[in-house]
mmCIF file of C-alpha atoms in Angstrom:
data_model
loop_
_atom_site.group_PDB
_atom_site.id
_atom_site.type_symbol
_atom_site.label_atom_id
_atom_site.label_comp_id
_atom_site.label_asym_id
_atom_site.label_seq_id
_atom_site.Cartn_x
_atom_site.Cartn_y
_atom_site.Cartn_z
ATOM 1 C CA UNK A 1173 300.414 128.310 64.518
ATOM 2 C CA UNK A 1174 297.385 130.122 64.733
ATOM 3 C CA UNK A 1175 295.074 131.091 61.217
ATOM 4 C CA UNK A 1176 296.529 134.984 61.427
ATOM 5 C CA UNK A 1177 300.088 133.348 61.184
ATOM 6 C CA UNK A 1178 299.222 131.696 58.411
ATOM 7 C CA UNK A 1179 301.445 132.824 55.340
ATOM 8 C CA UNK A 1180 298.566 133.668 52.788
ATOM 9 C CA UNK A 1181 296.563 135.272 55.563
ATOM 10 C CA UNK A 1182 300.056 137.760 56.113
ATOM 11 C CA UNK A 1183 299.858 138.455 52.620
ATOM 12 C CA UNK A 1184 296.403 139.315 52.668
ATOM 13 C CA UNK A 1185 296.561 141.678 55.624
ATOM 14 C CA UNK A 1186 300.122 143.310 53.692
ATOM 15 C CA UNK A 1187 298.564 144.101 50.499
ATOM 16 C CA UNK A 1188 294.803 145.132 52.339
ATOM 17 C CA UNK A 1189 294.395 147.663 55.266
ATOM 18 C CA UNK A 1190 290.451 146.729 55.456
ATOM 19 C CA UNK A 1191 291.482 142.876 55.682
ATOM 20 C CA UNK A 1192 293.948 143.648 58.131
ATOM 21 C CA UNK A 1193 291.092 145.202 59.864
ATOM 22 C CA UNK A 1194 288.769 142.134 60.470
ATOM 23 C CA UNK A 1195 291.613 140.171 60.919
ATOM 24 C CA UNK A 1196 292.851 141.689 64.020
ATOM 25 C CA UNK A 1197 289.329 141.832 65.144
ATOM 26 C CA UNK A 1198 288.382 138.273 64.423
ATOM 27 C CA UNK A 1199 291.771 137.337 65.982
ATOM 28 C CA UNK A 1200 290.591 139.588 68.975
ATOM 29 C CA UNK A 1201 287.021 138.551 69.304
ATOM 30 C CA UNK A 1202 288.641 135.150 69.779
ATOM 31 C CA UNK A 1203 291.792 136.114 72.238
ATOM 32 C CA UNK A 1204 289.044 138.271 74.286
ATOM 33 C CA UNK A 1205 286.735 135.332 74.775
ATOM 34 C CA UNK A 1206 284.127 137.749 73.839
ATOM 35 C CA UNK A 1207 281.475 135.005 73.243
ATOM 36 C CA UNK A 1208 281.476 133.823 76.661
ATOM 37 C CA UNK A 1209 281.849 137.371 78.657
ATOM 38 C CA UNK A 1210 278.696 138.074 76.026
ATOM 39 C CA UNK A 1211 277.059 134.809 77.293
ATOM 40 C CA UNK A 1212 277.704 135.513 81.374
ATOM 41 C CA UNK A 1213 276.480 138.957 81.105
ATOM 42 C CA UNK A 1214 273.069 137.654 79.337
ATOM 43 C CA UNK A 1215 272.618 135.019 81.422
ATOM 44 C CA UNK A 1216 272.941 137.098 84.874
ATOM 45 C CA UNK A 1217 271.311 140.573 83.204
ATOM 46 C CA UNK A 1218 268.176 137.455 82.161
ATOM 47 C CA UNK A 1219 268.355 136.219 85.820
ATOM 48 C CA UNK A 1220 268.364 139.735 87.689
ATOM 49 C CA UNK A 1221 264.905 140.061 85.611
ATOM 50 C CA UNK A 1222 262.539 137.733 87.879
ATOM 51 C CA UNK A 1223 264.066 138.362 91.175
ATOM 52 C CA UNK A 1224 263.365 142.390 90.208
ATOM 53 C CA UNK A 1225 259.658 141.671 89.125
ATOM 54 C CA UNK A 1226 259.154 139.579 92.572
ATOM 55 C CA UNK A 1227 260.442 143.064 94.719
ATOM 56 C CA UNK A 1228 258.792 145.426 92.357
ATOM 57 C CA UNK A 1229 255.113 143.251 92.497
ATOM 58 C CA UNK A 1230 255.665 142.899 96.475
ATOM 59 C CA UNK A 1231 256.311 146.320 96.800
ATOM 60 C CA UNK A 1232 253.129 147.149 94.466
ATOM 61 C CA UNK A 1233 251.106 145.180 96.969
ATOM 62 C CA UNK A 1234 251.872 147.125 99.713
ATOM 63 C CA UNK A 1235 251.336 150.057 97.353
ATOM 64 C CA UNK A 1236 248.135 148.964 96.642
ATOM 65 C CA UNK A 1237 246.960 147.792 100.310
ATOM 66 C CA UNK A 1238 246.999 151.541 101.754
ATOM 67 C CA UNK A 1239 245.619 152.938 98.011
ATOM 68 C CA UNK A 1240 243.017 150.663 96.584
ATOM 69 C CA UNK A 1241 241.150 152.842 94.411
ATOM 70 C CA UNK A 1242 244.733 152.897 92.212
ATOM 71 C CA UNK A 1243 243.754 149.375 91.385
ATOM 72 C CA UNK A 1244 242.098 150.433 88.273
ATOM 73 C CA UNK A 1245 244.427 153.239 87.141
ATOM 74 C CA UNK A 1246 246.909 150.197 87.072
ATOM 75 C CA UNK A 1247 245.049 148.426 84.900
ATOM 76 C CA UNK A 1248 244.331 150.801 82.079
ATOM 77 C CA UNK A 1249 247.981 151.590 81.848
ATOM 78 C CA UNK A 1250 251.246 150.423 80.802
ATOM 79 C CA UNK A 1251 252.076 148.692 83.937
ATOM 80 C CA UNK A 1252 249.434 146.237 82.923
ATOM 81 C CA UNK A 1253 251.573 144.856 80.450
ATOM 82 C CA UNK A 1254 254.595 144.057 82.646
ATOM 83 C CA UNK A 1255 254.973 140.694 82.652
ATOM 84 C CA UNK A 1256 253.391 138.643 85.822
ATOM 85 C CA UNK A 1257 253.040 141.714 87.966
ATOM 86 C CA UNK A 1258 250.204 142.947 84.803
ATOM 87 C CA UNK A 1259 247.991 139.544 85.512
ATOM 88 C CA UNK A 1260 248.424 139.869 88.948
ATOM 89 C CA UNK A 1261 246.611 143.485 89.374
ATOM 90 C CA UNK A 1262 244.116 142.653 86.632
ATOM 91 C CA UNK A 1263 243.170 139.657 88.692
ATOM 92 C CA UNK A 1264 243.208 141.074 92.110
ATOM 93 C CA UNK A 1265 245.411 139.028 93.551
ATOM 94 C CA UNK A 1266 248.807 141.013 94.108
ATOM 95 C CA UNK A 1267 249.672 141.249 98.053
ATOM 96 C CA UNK A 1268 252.531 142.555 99.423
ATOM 97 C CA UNK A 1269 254.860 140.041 101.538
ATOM 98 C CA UNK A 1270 257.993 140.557 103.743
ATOM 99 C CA UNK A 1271 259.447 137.399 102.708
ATOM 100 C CA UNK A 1272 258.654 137.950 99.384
ATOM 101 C CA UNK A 1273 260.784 141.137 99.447
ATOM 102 C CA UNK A 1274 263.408 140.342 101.023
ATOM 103 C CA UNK A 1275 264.235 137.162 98.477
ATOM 104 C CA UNK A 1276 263.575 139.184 95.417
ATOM 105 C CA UNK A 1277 265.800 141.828 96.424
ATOM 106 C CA UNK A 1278 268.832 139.455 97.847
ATOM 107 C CA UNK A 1279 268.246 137.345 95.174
ATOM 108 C CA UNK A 1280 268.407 140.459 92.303
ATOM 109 C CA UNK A 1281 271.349 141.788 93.965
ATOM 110 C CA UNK A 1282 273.486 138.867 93.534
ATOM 111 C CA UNK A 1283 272.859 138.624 89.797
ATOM 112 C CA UNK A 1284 273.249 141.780 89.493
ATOM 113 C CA UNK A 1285 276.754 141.904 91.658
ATOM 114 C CA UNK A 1286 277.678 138.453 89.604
ATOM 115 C CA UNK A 1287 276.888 140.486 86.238
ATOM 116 C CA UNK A 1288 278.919 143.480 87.037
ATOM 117 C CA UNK A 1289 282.092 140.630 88.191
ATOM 118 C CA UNK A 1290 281.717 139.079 84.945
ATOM 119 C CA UNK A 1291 282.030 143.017 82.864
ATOM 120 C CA UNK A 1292 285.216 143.368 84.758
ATOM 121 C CA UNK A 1293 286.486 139.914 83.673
ATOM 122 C CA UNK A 1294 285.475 141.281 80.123
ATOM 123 C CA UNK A 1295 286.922 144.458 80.213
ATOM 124 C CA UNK A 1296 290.526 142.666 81.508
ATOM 125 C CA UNK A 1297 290.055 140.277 78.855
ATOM 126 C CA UNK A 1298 290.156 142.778 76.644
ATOM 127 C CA UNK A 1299 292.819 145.324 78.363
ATOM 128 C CA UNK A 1300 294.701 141.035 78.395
ATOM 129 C CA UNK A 1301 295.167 141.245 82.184
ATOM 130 C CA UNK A 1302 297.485 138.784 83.245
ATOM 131 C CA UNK A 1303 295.153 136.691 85.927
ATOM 132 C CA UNK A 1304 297.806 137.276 88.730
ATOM 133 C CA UNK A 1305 297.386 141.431 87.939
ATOM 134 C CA UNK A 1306 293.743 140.903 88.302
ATOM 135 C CA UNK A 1307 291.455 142.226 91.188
ATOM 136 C CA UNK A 1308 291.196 140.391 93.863
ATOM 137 C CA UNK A 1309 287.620 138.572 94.854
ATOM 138 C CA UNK A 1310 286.744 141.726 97.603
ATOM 139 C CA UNK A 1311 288.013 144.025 95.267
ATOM 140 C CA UNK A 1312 285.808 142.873 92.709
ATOM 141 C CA UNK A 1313 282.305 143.014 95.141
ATOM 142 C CA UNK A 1314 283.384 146.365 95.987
ATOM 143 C CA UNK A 1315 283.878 147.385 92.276
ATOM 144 C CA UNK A 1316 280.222 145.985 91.604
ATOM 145 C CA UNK A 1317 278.151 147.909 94.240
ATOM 146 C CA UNK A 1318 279.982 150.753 92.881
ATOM 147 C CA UNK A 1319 278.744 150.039 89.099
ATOM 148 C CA UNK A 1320 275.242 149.412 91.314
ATOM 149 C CA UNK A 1321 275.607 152.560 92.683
ATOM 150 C CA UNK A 1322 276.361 154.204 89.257
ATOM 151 C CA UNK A 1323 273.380 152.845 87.520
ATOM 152 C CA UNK A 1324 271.084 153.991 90.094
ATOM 153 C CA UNK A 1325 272.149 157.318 90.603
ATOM 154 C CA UNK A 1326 271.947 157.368 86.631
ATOM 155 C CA UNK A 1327 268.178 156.226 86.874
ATOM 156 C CA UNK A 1328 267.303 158.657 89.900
ATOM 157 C CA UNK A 1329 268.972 161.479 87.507
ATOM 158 C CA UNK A 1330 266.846 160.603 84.211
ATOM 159 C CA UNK A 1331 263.604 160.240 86.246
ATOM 160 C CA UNK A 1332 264.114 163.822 88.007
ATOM 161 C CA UNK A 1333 265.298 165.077 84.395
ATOM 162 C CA UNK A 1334 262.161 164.017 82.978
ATOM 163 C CA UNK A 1335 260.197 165.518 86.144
ATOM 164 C CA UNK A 1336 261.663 168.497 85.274
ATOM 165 C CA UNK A 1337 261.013 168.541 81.693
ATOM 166 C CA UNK A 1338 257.405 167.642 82.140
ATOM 167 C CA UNK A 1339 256.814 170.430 84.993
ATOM 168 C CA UNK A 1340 258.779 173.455 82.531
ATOM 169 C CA UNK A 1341 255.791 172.357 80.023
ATOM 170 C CA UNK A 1342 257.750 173.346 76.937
ATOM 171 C CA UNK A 1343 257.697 170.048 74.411
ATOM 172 C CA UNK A 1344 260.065 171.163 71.290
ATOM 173 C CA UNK A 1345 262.892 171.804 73.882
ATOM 174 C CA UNK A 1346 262.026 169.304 76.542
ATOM 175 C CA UNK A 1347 262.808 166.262 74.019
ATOM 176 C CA UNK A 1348 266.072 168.149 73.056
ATOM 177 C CA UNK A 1349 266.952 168.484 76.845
ATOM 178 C CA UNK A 1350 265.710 164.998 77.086
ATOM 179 C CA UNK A 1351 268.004 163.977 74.723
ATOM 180 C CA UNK A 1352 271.151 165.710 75.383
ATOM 181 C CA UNK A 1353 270.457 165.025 78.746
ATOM 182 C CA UNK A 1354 269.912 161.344 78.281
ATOM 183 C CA UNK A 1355 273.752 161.402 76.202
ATOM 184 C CA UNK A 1356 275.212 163.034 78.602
ATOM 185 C CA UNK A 1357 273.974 160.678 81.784
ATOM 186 C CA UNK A 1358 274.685 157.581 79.509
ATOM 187 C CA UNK A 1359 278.333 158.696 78.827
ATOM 188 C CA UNK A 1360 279.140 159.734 82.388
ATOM 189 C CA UNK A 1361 277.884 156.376 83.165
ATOM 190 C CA UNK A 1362 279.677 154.277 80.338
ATOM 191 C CA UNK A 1363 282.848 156.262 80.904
ATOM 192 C CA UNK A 1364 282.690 155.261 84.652
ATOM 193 C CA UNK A 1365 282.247 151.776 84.353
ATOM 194 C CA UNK A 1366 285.310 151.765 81.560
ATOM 195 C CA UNK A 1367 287.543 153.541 84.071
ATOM 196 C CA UNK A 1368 286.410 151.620 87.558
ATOM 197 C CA UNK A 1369 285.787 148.166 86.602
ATOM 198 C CA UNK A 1370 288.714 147.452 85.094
ATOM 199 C CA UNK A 1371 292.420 146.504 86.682
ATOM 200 C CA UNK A 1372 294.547 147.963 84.154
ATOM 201 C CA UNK A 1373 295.057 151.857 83.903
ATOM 202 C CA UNK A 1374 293.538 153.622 80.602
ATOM 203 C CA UNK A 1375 294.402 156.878 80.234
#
């Protein structure tokens, strides 16, 4: 019998709508497996990481072949902090590499594919998808280069909003547009992913 079963837990959750509360979501957190579809999506979001920092210092030292005199400008800003790719420019020794590129990239788009699979697997945990309703293993890929897809169409539209924000030259309202614009990409994107990557049908 499980613990919310239990005869002075019923009582409990009878005589107290706020106990009743954190009951069901205890009892949830637990039927959801939330701690391990928390655990997969840290683990591949922390592996995508290095992979991305390998394409994006490659690409920097191709960058930085055809436009040495940025060299410098690198250094005395932010992207000098970046992990690796920071030590790299300070010390001269970024390059860009073919090989290099390729693996980081192949290598960030599997854990990044692999960490969009595993939010599905949450969100039909959650929704309690039987396994045999479940999307199938194609189904899945194709479902996580559309969350890719999402994400960086959300990024190319916060980058131009800020573009345009910076080029109207108005600072009171551009970090209200900023914001508002921010929500409003951020729930497009959230809402997406809630009604895509799922198998069940929420309305």
């Amino acid at each position: 019998m499980p613990w919310t079963d239990h005869p002075s837990v019923t009582r409990l959750r009878r005589r107290s709508r706020p106990v009743d509360v954190l009951v069901e979501t205890l009892d949830g957190f637990r039927r959801h497996q939330s701690g391990r579809n928390g655990a997969v999506l840290t683990y591949y979001g922390f592996l995508t990481l290095f992979p991305l920092f390998l394409a994006a210092s490659t690409i920097l030292g191709f960058v930085l072949e055809q436009r040495p005199e940025w060299r410098d400008d690198l250094v005395d800003s932010a992207v000098s902090s970046v992990p690796f790719i920071g030590d790299q420019i300070a010390g001269g020794r970024i390059t860009g590499s073919w090989i290099a590129l390729v693996i980081g990239l192949a290598a960030a788009l599997w854990g990044s594919m692999k960490a969009f699979v595993g939010l599905q697997l949450a969100y039909d945990d959650v929704w309690e998808i039987v396994l045999d309703d479940r999307a199938s293993f194609v189904t899945q890929r194709v479902r996580a280069l559309v969350g890719l897809a999402v994400i960086g169409v959300s990024q190319i539209g916060t980058v131009a909003l800020a573009a345009v924000v910076a080029e109207a030259g108005l600072p009171r309202f551009g970090q209200i547009l900023l914001v508002v614009g921010g929500l409003v990409i951020n729930t497009g994107v959230t809402a997406t992913m809630y009604r895509f990557l799922t198998s069940a049908s929420p309305s």
